[in-house]
Amino acid sequence: MNRFTYTRPGDMAAAVREVAAEPAARIIAGGTNLVDLMKYNVERPARLVDITRLPGLDTIEPTPSGGIRIGALVTNSAVAYDERIGRRYPLLASAILAGASPQLRNAASTGGNLLQRTRCYYFYDPGTGCNKRKPGSGCPAKAGLNRIHAILGTSEHCIATHPSDMCVGLAALEATVRATGSNGDRTIPFEDFHRLPGDHPEIDTTLAHDEIITAVDLPPEDFSAHHTYLKLRDRLSYAFALVSVAAALELDGDRIKTARFALGGVAHKPWRDAMAEQSLRDRPASTDSFAQAADIALTDAKGYGHNDFKISLARQAIVRALAQAAAGTPQSQTDKRIR
Ligand SMILES: Cc1cc2nc3c(=O)[nH]c(=O)nc-3n(C[C@H](O)[C@H](O)[C@H](O)COP(=O)(O)OP(=O)(O)OC[C@H]3O[C@@H](n4cnc5c(N)ncnc54)[C@H](O)[C@@H]3O)c2cc1C
Ligand code: SF4
């Protein structure tokens, strides 16, 4: 049995001190990922710092710049069903509702969703090697079961994917993460928050050990008129994405002024390709334009055997998602049939 202490600090400064003082401390919010990992013996914290009673982290409010700030403890359900999010950022609501189950979304927090760990089978099995769980112990997924693994941005040390749906929506919206730690407050552009595995697959994000996420800011541009979140998976519910696409367009007639699309299920972080997005500027919103952008985005895609199918699946998903966004017919998360 792994013995650990449990603390419930009353304010943020105390929470930061508790985490900073113990290298093996872990923050716990909804617990829907961390507790599973503790049961599997993957996470063995010496101290659990429960942040669920910290004041001021459970609100959704406007920002001075005309965007929306979502507190780190706001549940995934509360975000998805908030009237302002539904009206202005339906892309985010849709991405959240594509994930997990109602019970999980009721417990899962905004901060915890960003920091959930990969679903790689080997990562969850301490009986095998895994560079992410134990640096230097190898990556059995590369030559093993890799149906759910990455096709972009991999390294020789790890081919895991980031499993979140919400984060794919946040990437397309260009959200900002707000954090506080021993060195004070800082903001992190979403693009810079999650890392690629490189030589250090054990590090998922650029957040320091003693930093606590306080909020996520959505910028004023909401893409409410032309967006979609398309999630392709083995079952229609309660399954992680094989490939997902968050698409957001700004149109001038039938021409594209701005295009953004982020991919889930294909990389160690929500994946965007600036050249592919740029290729859509001033182009007609047509299947040809979307197919060309998909080809650019997948130029460097590489399969590892079982996941080879993801390359053509991602190509088709990008075209479908951009077409849905252009037509203003976003993917329904209650009727998940793709039309
Ligand atoms: C069966 C199942 C199916 C699922 N399906 C999906 C799915 O389809 N799509 C999807 O996107 N997700 C899915 N999830 C994952 C779920 O969304 C995450 O478990 C959840 O979002 C994590 O939030 P939490 O508050 O419970 O985090 P916790 O488990 O409490 O914490 C997760 C991590 O975040 C850290 N942390 C939490 N809050 C903070 C903070 N404010 N600052 C710093 N660190 C923090 C913790 O230390 C821990 O490392 C599924 C989960 C399960 C169990
Ligand atoms: S893909 Fe990453 S998480 Fe999975 S076994 Fe390899 S190193 Fe571990």
Short mmCIF file of C-alpha atoms and ligand atoms in Angstrom, two decimals:
data_model
loop_
_atom_site.label_atom_id
_atom_site.label_comp_id
_atom_site.label_asym_id
_atom_site.label_seq_id
_atom_site.Cartn_x
_atom_site.Cartn_y
_atom_site.Cartn_z
CA MET A 1 0.00 0.00 0.00
CA ASN A 2 1.20 3.49 -0.82
CA ARG A 3 0.78 5.73 2.23
CA PHE A 4 0.03 9.40 1.58
CA THR A 5 -1.11 12.44 3.52
CA TYR A 6 -4.19 14.44 2.58
CA THR A 7 -4.56 18.19 3.05
CA ARG A 8 -7.32 20.62 2.19
CA PRO A 9 -5.79 24.14 2.24
CA GLY A 10 -8.10 27.09 2.79
CA ASP A 11 -6.43 29.52 0.41
CA MET A 12 -4.33 29.51 -2.75
CA ALA A 13 -1.09 30.61 -1.06
CA ALA A 14 -1.30 27.67 1.35
CA ALA A 15 -2.08 25.27 -1.52
CA VAL A 16 0.98 26.43 -3.46
CA ARG A 17 3.16 26.04 -0.32
CA GLU A 18 1.85 22.50 0.27
CA VAL A 19 2.64 21.45 -3.30
CA ALA A 20 6.01 23.22 -3.49
CA ALA A 21 7.24 21.60 -0.24
CA GLU A 22 6.77 18.00 -1.46
CA PRO A 23 8.14 16.84 -4.85
CA ALA A 24 5.76 13.86 -4.79
CA ALA A 25 2.67 15.98 -3.97
CA ARG A 26 -0.30 15.87 -6.33
CA ILE A 27 -3.23 18.25 -6.59
CA ILE A 28 -6.63 16.60 -6.62
CA ALA A 29 -9.74 18.22 -8.11
CA GLY A 30 -12.56 15.98 -9.46
CA GLY A 31 -10.31 12.94 -8.99
CA THR A 32 -11.73 11.13 -12.05
CA ASN A 33 -8.28 10.53 -13.55
CA LEU A 34 -5.91 10.80 -10.58
CA VAL A 35 -7.77 8.30 -8.38
CA ASP A 36 -7.84 5.75 -11.23
CA LEU A 37 -4.09 6.18 -11.69
CA MET A 38 -3.52 5.72 -7.95
CA LYS A 39 -5.58 2.51 -7.98
CA TYR A 40 -3.45 1.21 -10.87
CA ASN A 41 -0.29 2.12 -8.92
CA VAL A 42 0.78 4.43 -11.73
CA GLU A 43 0.58 7.55 -9.54
CA ARG A 44 2.05 7.16 -6.03
CA PRO A 45 1.70 10.59 -4.42
CA ALA A 46 3.22 11.26 -0.99
CA ARG A 47 0.72 14.08 -0.40
CA LEU A 48 -2.67 14.86 -1.91
CA VAL A 49 -3.53 18.55 -1.92
CA ASP A 50 -7.30 18.90 -2.31
CA ILE A 51 -8.09 22.22 -4.00
CA THR A 52 -11.86 21.75 -4.25
CA ARG A 53 -12.63 24.16 -1.37
CA LEU A 54 -10.39 26.98 -2.58
CA PRO A 55 -12.52 30.11 -3.06
CA GLY A 56 -12.92 31.92 -6.41
CA LEU A 57 -12.15 29.06 -8.80
CA ASP A 58 -15.72 27.95 -9.57
CA THR A 59 -17.11 30.85 -11.58
CA ILE A 60 -17.59 31.71 -15.24
CA GLU A 61 -17.32 35.45 -15.84
CA PRO A 62 -16.62 37.99 -18.58
CA THR A 63 -13.04 39.23 -19.11
CA PRO A 64 -12.24 42.93 -19.60
CA SER A 65 -11.29 42.21 -23.25
CA GLY A 66 -14.74 40.82 -24.10
CA GLY A 67 -13.97 37.13 -23.66
CA ILE A 68 -14.98 34.65 -20.95
CA ARG A 69 -12.96 33.35 -17.97
CA ILE A 70 -13.68 29.80 -16.79
CA GLY A 71 -12.45 29.01 -13.25
CA ALA A 72 -10.29 25.89 -12.84
CA LEU A 73 -12.87 24.19 -10.62
CA VAL A 74 -15.88 24.76 -12.88
CA THR A 75 -17.08 21.29 -13.84
CA ASN A 76 -17.13 20.16 -17.46
CA SER A 77 -20.96 19.97 -17.26
CA ALA A 78 -21.27 23.50 -15.88
CA VAL A 79 -19.14 24.83 -18.76
CA ALA A 80 -21.01 22.89 -21.45
CA TYR A 81 -24.46 23.94 -20.21
CA ASP A 82 -23.62 27.56 -19.36
CA GLU A 83 -25.89 29.83 -21.44
CA ARG A 84 -23.03 32.19 -22.41
CA ILE A 85 -20.77 29.34 -23.48
CA GLY A 86 -23.58 27.70 -25.45
CA ARG A 87 -24.40 30.93 -27.27
CA ARG A 88 -20.92 32.32 -27.88
CA TYR A 89 -18.64 29.28 -27.78
CA PRO A 90 -20.78 26.36 -28.97
CA LEU A 91 -17.59 24.75 -30.32
CA LEU A 92 -16.34 24.34 -26.74
CA ALA A 93 -19.69 23.08 -25.42
CA SER A 94 -19.86 20.55 -28.24
CA ALA A 95 -16.31 19.29 -27.63
CA ILE A 96 -17.02 18.78 -23.92
CA LEU A 97 -20.32 16.97 -24.56
CA ALA A 98 -18.52 14.60 -26.97
CA GLY A 99 -16.41 13.35 -24.05
CA ALA A 100 -16.84 10.87 -21.19
CA SER A 101 -20.31 10.46 -19.62
CA PRO A 102 -22.72 12.80 -17.80
CA GLN A 103 -21.59 11.44 -14.41
CA LEU A 104 -17.91 12.02 -15.22
CA ARG A 105 -18.54 15.47 -16.67
CA ASN A 106 -20.39 16.39 -13.46
CA ALA A 107 -17.25 15.62 -11.44
CA ALA A 108 -14.44 16.53 -13.85
CA SER A 109 -12.97 20.02 -13.48
CA THR A 110 -11.64 22.41 -16.12
CA GLY A 111 -8.08 22.30 -14.70
CA GLY A 112 -8.13 18.51 -14.34
CA ASN A 113 -9.31 18.03 -17.91
CA LEU A 114 -6.25 19.89 -19.20
CA LEU A 115 -3.94 17.71 -17.10
CA GLN A 116 -5.51 14.29 -17.62
CA ARG A 117 -2.90 11.70 -18.62
CA THR A 118 -2.68 9.62 -21.78
CA ARG A 119 -4.82 6.50 -22.23
CA CYS A 120 -1.91 4.41 -23.62
CA TYR A 121 -2.52 0.84 -22.40
CA TYR A 122 1.13 0.39 -21.38
CA PHE A 123 1.16 3.59 -19.33
CA TYR A 124 -1.64 2.11 -17.19
CA ASP A 125 0.19 -1.20 -16.67
CA PRO A 126 3.13 -0.98 -14.22
CA GLY A 127 4.03 -4.55 -15.22
CA THR A 128 5.43 -3.22 -18.52
CA GLY A 129 8.07 -0.66 -19.41
CA CYS A 130 6.92 2.84 -20.39
CA ASN A 131 9.12 5.93 -20.82
CA LYS A 132 6.30 8.21 -19.72
CA ARG A 133 5.72 6.32 -16.47
CA LYS A 134 9.36 5.35 -15.87
CA PRO A 135 11.91 7.25 -18.00
CA GLY A 136 14.39 4.97 -19.72
CA SER A 137 12.22 1.83 -19.49
CA GLY A 138 11.28 1.80 -23.19
CA CYS A 139 8.18 2.28 -25.32
CA PRO A 140 6.45 -1.07 -25.97
CA ALA A 141 3.66 0.68 -27.89
CA LYS A 142 5.89 1.38 -30.91
CA ALA A 143 6.05 -2.30 -31.87
CA GLY A 144 3.05 -3.38 -29.83
CA LEU A 145 -0.64 -2.48 -29.62
CA ASN A 146 -0.81 1.04 -31.02
CA ARG A 147 -4.29 1.38 -32.52
CA ILE A 148 -5.03 4.47 -30.35
CA HIS A 149 -1.60 6.05 -30.69
CA ALA A 150 -0.18 9.14 -32.40
CA ILE A 151 0.61 9.72 -36.05
CA LEU A 152 2.01 13.25 -35.70
CA GLY A 153 4.70 14.81 -33.48
CA THR A 154 5.91 11.49 -32.07
CA SER A 155 9.43 10.76 -30.85
CA GLU A 156 11.46 7.56 -30.60
CA HIS A 157 10.66 7.63 -26.88
CA CYS A 158 6.86 7.93 -26.93
CA ILE A 159 3.93 7.81 -29.36
CA ALA A 160 1.12 8.53 -26.88
CA THR A 161 -1.83 10.84 -27.57
CA HIS A 162 -3.48 13.43 -25.36
CA PRO A 163 -7.01 12.13 -24.76
CA SER A 164 -9.01 15.29 -24.05
CA ASP A 165 -11.87 16.50 -26.23
CA MET A 166 -12.27 19.83 -24.41
CA CYS A 167 -8.62 20.71 -25.08
CA VAL A 168 -9.08 20.28 -28.84
CA GLY A 169 -11.84 22.89 -28.75
CA LEU A 170 -9.72 25.19 -26.56
CA ALA A 171 -6.81 24.87 -29.00
CA ALA A 172 -8.96 25.95 -31.96
CA LEU A 173 -10.35 28.87 -29.95
CA GLU A 174 -6.80 29.91 -28.90
CA ALA A 175 -7.59 29.97 -25.20
CA THR A 176 -5.10 31.06 -22.54
CA VAL A 177 -4.29 29.13 -19.35
CA ARG A 178 -3.87 31.14 -16.13
CA ALA A 179 -1.70 29.67 -13.37
CA THR A 180 -0.20 30.68 -10.04
CA GLY A 181 2.85 29.29 -8.23
CA SER A 182 5.77 30.14 -5.94
CA ASN A 183 7.02 32.67 -8.51
CA GLY A 184 3.65 34.40 -8.89
CA ASP A 185 0.98 34.43 -11.57
CA ARG A 186 1.45 33.81 -15.29
CA THR A 187 -0.56 33.17 -18.44
CA ILE A 188 0.28 30.46 -20.97
CA PRO A 189 -1.06 30.46 -24.56
CA PHE A 190 -2.86 27.17 -25.15
CA GLU A 191 -0.49 26.25 -27.99
CA ASP A 192 2.42 26.34 -25.49
CA PHE A 193 0.68 24.51 -22.64
CA HIS A 194 0.92 20.86 -23.78
CA ARG A 195 4.29 19.46 -24.94
CA LEU A 196 5.39 17.00 -27.59
CA PRO A 197 7.14 13.95 -26.10
CA GLY A 198 10.67 14.58 -27.46
CA ASP A 199 13.34 13.26 -25.10
CA HIS A 200 11.12 13.74 -22.04
CA PRO A 201 7.77 12.02 -22.54
CA GLU A 202 7.31 11.94 -18.76
CA ILE A 203 6.56 15.70 -18.93
CA ASP A 204 3.14 16.42 -20.43
CA THR A 205 2.93 20.21 -20.09
CA THR A 206 4.93 23.38 -19.45
CA LEU A 207 3.30 23.84 -16.03
CA ALA A 208 5.83 23.75 -13.16
CA HIS A 209 5.33 21.31 -10.27
CA ASP A 210 4.32 24.08 -7.87
CA GLU A 211 1.93 25.82 -10.27
CA ILE A 212 -1.84 25.51 -9.95
CA ILE A 213 -4.18 26.31 -12.82
CA THR A 214 -6.60 29.03 -11.73
CA ALA A 215 -8.62 29.62 -14.92
CA VAL A 216 -8.87 29.32 -18.69
CA ASP A 217 -9.60 32.47 -20.70
CA LEU A 218 -11.51 32.40 -23.98
CA PRO A 219 -10.73 35.30 -26.36
CA PRO A 220 -13.52 37.45 -27.85
CA GLU A 221 -13.47 35.68 -31.27
CA ASP A 222 -15.99 32.89 -30.79
CA PHE A 223 -16.60 31.40 -34.29
CA SER A 224 -20.20 30.74 -33.21
CA ALA A 225 -21.54 30.99 -36.77
CA HIS A 226 -19.19 28.50 -38.43
CA HIS A 227 -17.82 25.75 -36.20
CA THR A 228 -18.06 22.04 -35.53
CA TYR A 229 -16.58 19.36 -33.29
CA LEU A 230 -16.39 16.03 -35.08
CA LYS A 231 -15.32 13.02 -33.01
CA LEU A 232 -14.71 9.60 -34.57
CA ARG A 233 -14.44 6.64 -32.17
CA ASP A 234 -15.04 2.92 -31.83
CA ARG A 235 -18.39 3.39 -30.03
CA LEU A 236 -20.78 6.30 -30.32
CA SER A 237 -20.56 7.08 -26.61
CA TYR A 238 -18.16 6.70 -23.72
CA ALA A 239 -15.08 6.21 -25.90
CA PHE A 240 -11.99 8.33 -26.48
CA ALA A 241 -11.40 9.81 -29.92
CA LEU A 242 -9.54 7.87 -32.57
CA VAL A 243 -9.54 11.15 -34.47
CA SER A 244 -11.39 14.36 -33.68
CA VAL A 245 -11.46 17.76 -35.36
CA ALA A 246 -12.45 21.14 -33.92
CA ALA A 247 -13.07 23.40 -36.91
CA ALA A 248 -13.71 27.16 -36.82
CA LEU A 249 -14.17 29.39 -39.87
CA GLU A 250 -14.80 33.06 -40.52
CA LEU A 251 -16.37 33.50 -43.96
CA ASP A 252 -16.93 36.40 -46.33
CA GLY A 253 -19.64 35.06 -48.61
CA ASP A 254 -18.26 31.76 -49.81
CA ARG A 255 -14.63 32.77 -49.27
CA ILE A 256 -12.61 31.97 -46.18
CA LYS A 257 -11.25 34.90 -44.15
CA THR A 258 -9.92 32.89 -41.20
CA ALA A 259 -9.60 29.14 -40.76
CA ARG A 260 -8.59 27.17 -37.73
CA PHE A 261 -8.69 23.47 -37.12
CA ALA A 262 -7.27 21.39 -34.29
CA LEU A 263 -6.97 17.61 -34.27
CA GLY A 264 -7.46 15.27 -31.31
CA GLY A 265 -6.41 11.63 -30.98
CA VAL A 266 -3.43 12.05 -33.31
CA ALA A 267 -0.65 13.60 -31.20
CA HIS A 268 0.74 14.17 -27.70
CA LYS A 269 -1.10 17.51 -27.72
CA PRO A 270 -4.05 19.01 -29.60
CA TRP A 271 -2.54 19.36 -33.07
CA ARG A 272 -2.66 22.47 -35.22
CA ASP A 273 -0.79 23.16 -38.45
CA ALA A 274 -0.25 26.83 -39.25
CA MET A 275 0.58 26.18 -42.93
CA ALA A 276 -2.56 24.12 -43.46
CA GLU A 277 -4.71 26.82 -41.87
CA GLN A 278 -2.93 29.55 -43.83
CA SER A 279 -3.56 27.68 -47.09
CA LEU A 280 -7.29 28.22 -46.63
CA ARG A 281 -7.12 32.03 -46.44
CA ASP A 282 -8.94 33.78 -49.30
CA ARG A 283 -9.85 30.42 -50.82
CA PRO A 284 -13.41 29.31 -51.61
CA ALA A 285 -15.00 27.24 -48.84
CA SER A 286 -15.01 24.13 -51.02
CA THR A 287 -14.15 20.43 -50.71
CA ASP A 288 -11.07 21.00 -52.89
CA SER A 289 -9.70 23.68 -50.56
CA PHE A 290 -10.40 21.54 -47.49
CA ALA A 291 -8.78 18.46 -49.05
CA GLN A 292 -5.62 20.43 -49.87
CA ALA A 293 -5.43 21.75 -46.31
CA ALA A 294 -5.88 18.20 -44.96
CA ASP A 295 -3.03 16.97 -47.17
CA ILE A 296 -0.74 19.71 -45.86
CA ALA A 297 -1.66 18.94 -42.24
CA LEU A 298 -0.91 15.24 -42.71
CA THR A 299 2.26 15.55 -44.81
CA ASP A 300 4.45 14.27 -41.96
CA ALA A 301 1.95 11.77 -40.54
CA LYS A 302 3.43 8.36 -39.76
CA GLY A 303 1.66 5.19 -38.65
CA TYR A 304 3.07 2.44 -36.44
CA GLY A 305 1.07 -0.50 -37.78
CA HIS A 306 -2.26 -0.79 -36.02
CA ASN A 307 -2.86 2.96 -36.23
CA ASP A 308 -2.01 3.39 -39.94
CA PHE A 309 -5.73 3.82 -40.64
CA LYS A 310 -5.71 7.10 -38.70
CA ILE A 311 -3.94 8.91 -41.53
CA SER A 312 -6.77 8.50 -44.04
CA LEU A 313 -9.37 8.79 -41.26
CA ALA A 314 -7.90 12.14 -40.19
CA ARG A 315 -7.79 13.37 -43.79
CA GLN A 316 -11.50 12.60 -44.28
CA ALA A 317 -12.42 13.98 -40.85
CA ILE A 318 -10.74 17.32 -41.59
CA VAL A 319 -12.62 17.68 -44.88
CA ARG A 320 -15.92 16.68 -43.27
CA ALA A 321 -15.48 18.98 -40.27
CA LEU A 322 -14.53 22.01 -42.36
CA ALA A 323 -17.49 21.35 -44.66
CA GLN A 324 -19.85 21.15 -41.66
CA ALA A 325 -18.40 24.38 -40.26
CA ALA A 326 -18.72 26.19 -43.61
CA ALA A 327 -22.34 25.08 -43.99
CA GLY A 328 -23.18 26.17 -40.43
CA THR A 329 -24.39 22.64 -39.64
CA PRO A 330 -22.30 21.60 -36.63
CA GLN A 331 -22.09 17.97 -35.54
CA SER A 332 -24.83 17.12 -33.02
CA GLN A 333 -23.55 15.51 -29.82
CA THR A 334 -26.97 14.03 -29.01
CA ASP A 335 -27.55 12.50 -32.45
CA LYS A 336 -24.02 11.38 -33.26
CA ARG A 337 -24.69 10.03 -36.74
CA ILE A 338 -22.44 11.87 -39.19
CA ARG A 339 -24.37 13.34 -42.08
C1 LIG B 1 -14.22 6.12 -18.11
C2 LIG B 1 -13.72 7.49 -18.52
C3 LIG B 1 -14.01 7.96 -19.79
C4 LIG B 1 -13.56 9.24 -20.18
N1 LIG B 1 -13.82 9.70 -21.44
C5 LIG B 1 -13.33 10.91 -21.83
C6 LIG B 1 -13.54 11.40 -23.14
O1 LIG B 1 -14.17 10.76 -23.97
N2 LIG B 1 -13.03 12.64 -23.46
C7 LIG B 1 -12.34 13.38 -22.54
O2 LIG B 1 -11.91 14.48 -22.87
N3 LIG B 1 -12.10 12.94 -21.30
C8 LIG B 1 -12.59 11.72 -20.92
N4 LIG B 1 -12.32 11.27 -19.66
C9 LIG B 1 -11.38 11.99 -18.81
C10 LIG B 1 -12.01 13.03 -17.93
O3 LIG B 1 -12.45 14.11 -18.75
C11 LIG B 1 -10.90 13.48 -16.98
O4 LIG B 1 -10.67 12.40 -16.08
C12 LIG B 1 -11.27 14.71 -16.19
O5 LIG B 1 -11.46 15.82 -17.07
C13 LIG B 1 -10.18 15.07 -15.20
O6 LIG B 1 -10.64 16.13 -14.37
P1 LIG B 1 -10.60 15.97 -12.78
O7 LIG B 1 -11.03 17.26 -12.19
O8 LIG B 1 -11.35 14.75 -12.33
O9 LIG B 1 -9.04 15.77 -12.58
P2 LIG B 1 -8.23 14.99 -11.43
O10 LIG B 1 -8.33 13.52 -11.64
O11 LIG B 1 -8.58 15.53 -10.09
O12 LIG B 1 -6.78 15.50 -11.81
C14 LIG B 1 -6.17 15.18 -13.04
C15 LIG B 1 -4.77 15.77 -13.04
O13 LIG B 1 -4.84 17.19 -13.03
C16 LIG B 1 -4.16 17.74 -11.92
N5 LIG B 1 -4.92 18.93 -11.54
C17 LIG B 1 -6.28 18.99 -11.37
N6 LIG B 1 -6.67 20.27 -11.21
C18 LIG B 1 -5.55 21.03 -11.25
C19 LIG B 1 -5.28 22.44 -11.16
N7 LIG B 1 -6.27 23.34 -11.00
N8 LIG B 1 -4.00 22.87 -11.26
C20 LIG B 1 -2.99 21.97 -11.44
N9 LIG B 1 -3.18 20.64 -11.53
C21 LIG B 1 -4.44 20.16 -11.45
C22 LIG B 1 -4.07 16.61 -10.91
O14 LIG B 1 -2.94 16.75 -10.06
C23 LIG B 1 -3.95 15.41 -11.81
O15 LIG B 1 -2.61 15.23 -12.21
C24 LIG B 1 -12.81 10.02 -19.25
C25 LIG B 1 -12.55 9.54 -17.96
C26 LIG B 1 -12.99 8.28 -17.59
C27 LIG B 1 -12.69 7.79 -16.21
S1 SF4 B 2 3.54 5.50 -26.09
FE1 SF4 B 2 4.34 6.72 -24.39
S2 SF4 B 2 2.90 6.24 -22.75
FE2 SF4 B 2 2.70 4.57 -24.27
S3 SF4 B 2 4.22 2.97 -23.73
FE3 SF4 B 2 5.23 4.37 -25.13
S4 SF4 B 2 6.27 5.78 -23.71
FE4 SF4 B 2 4.65 4.82 -22.53
#
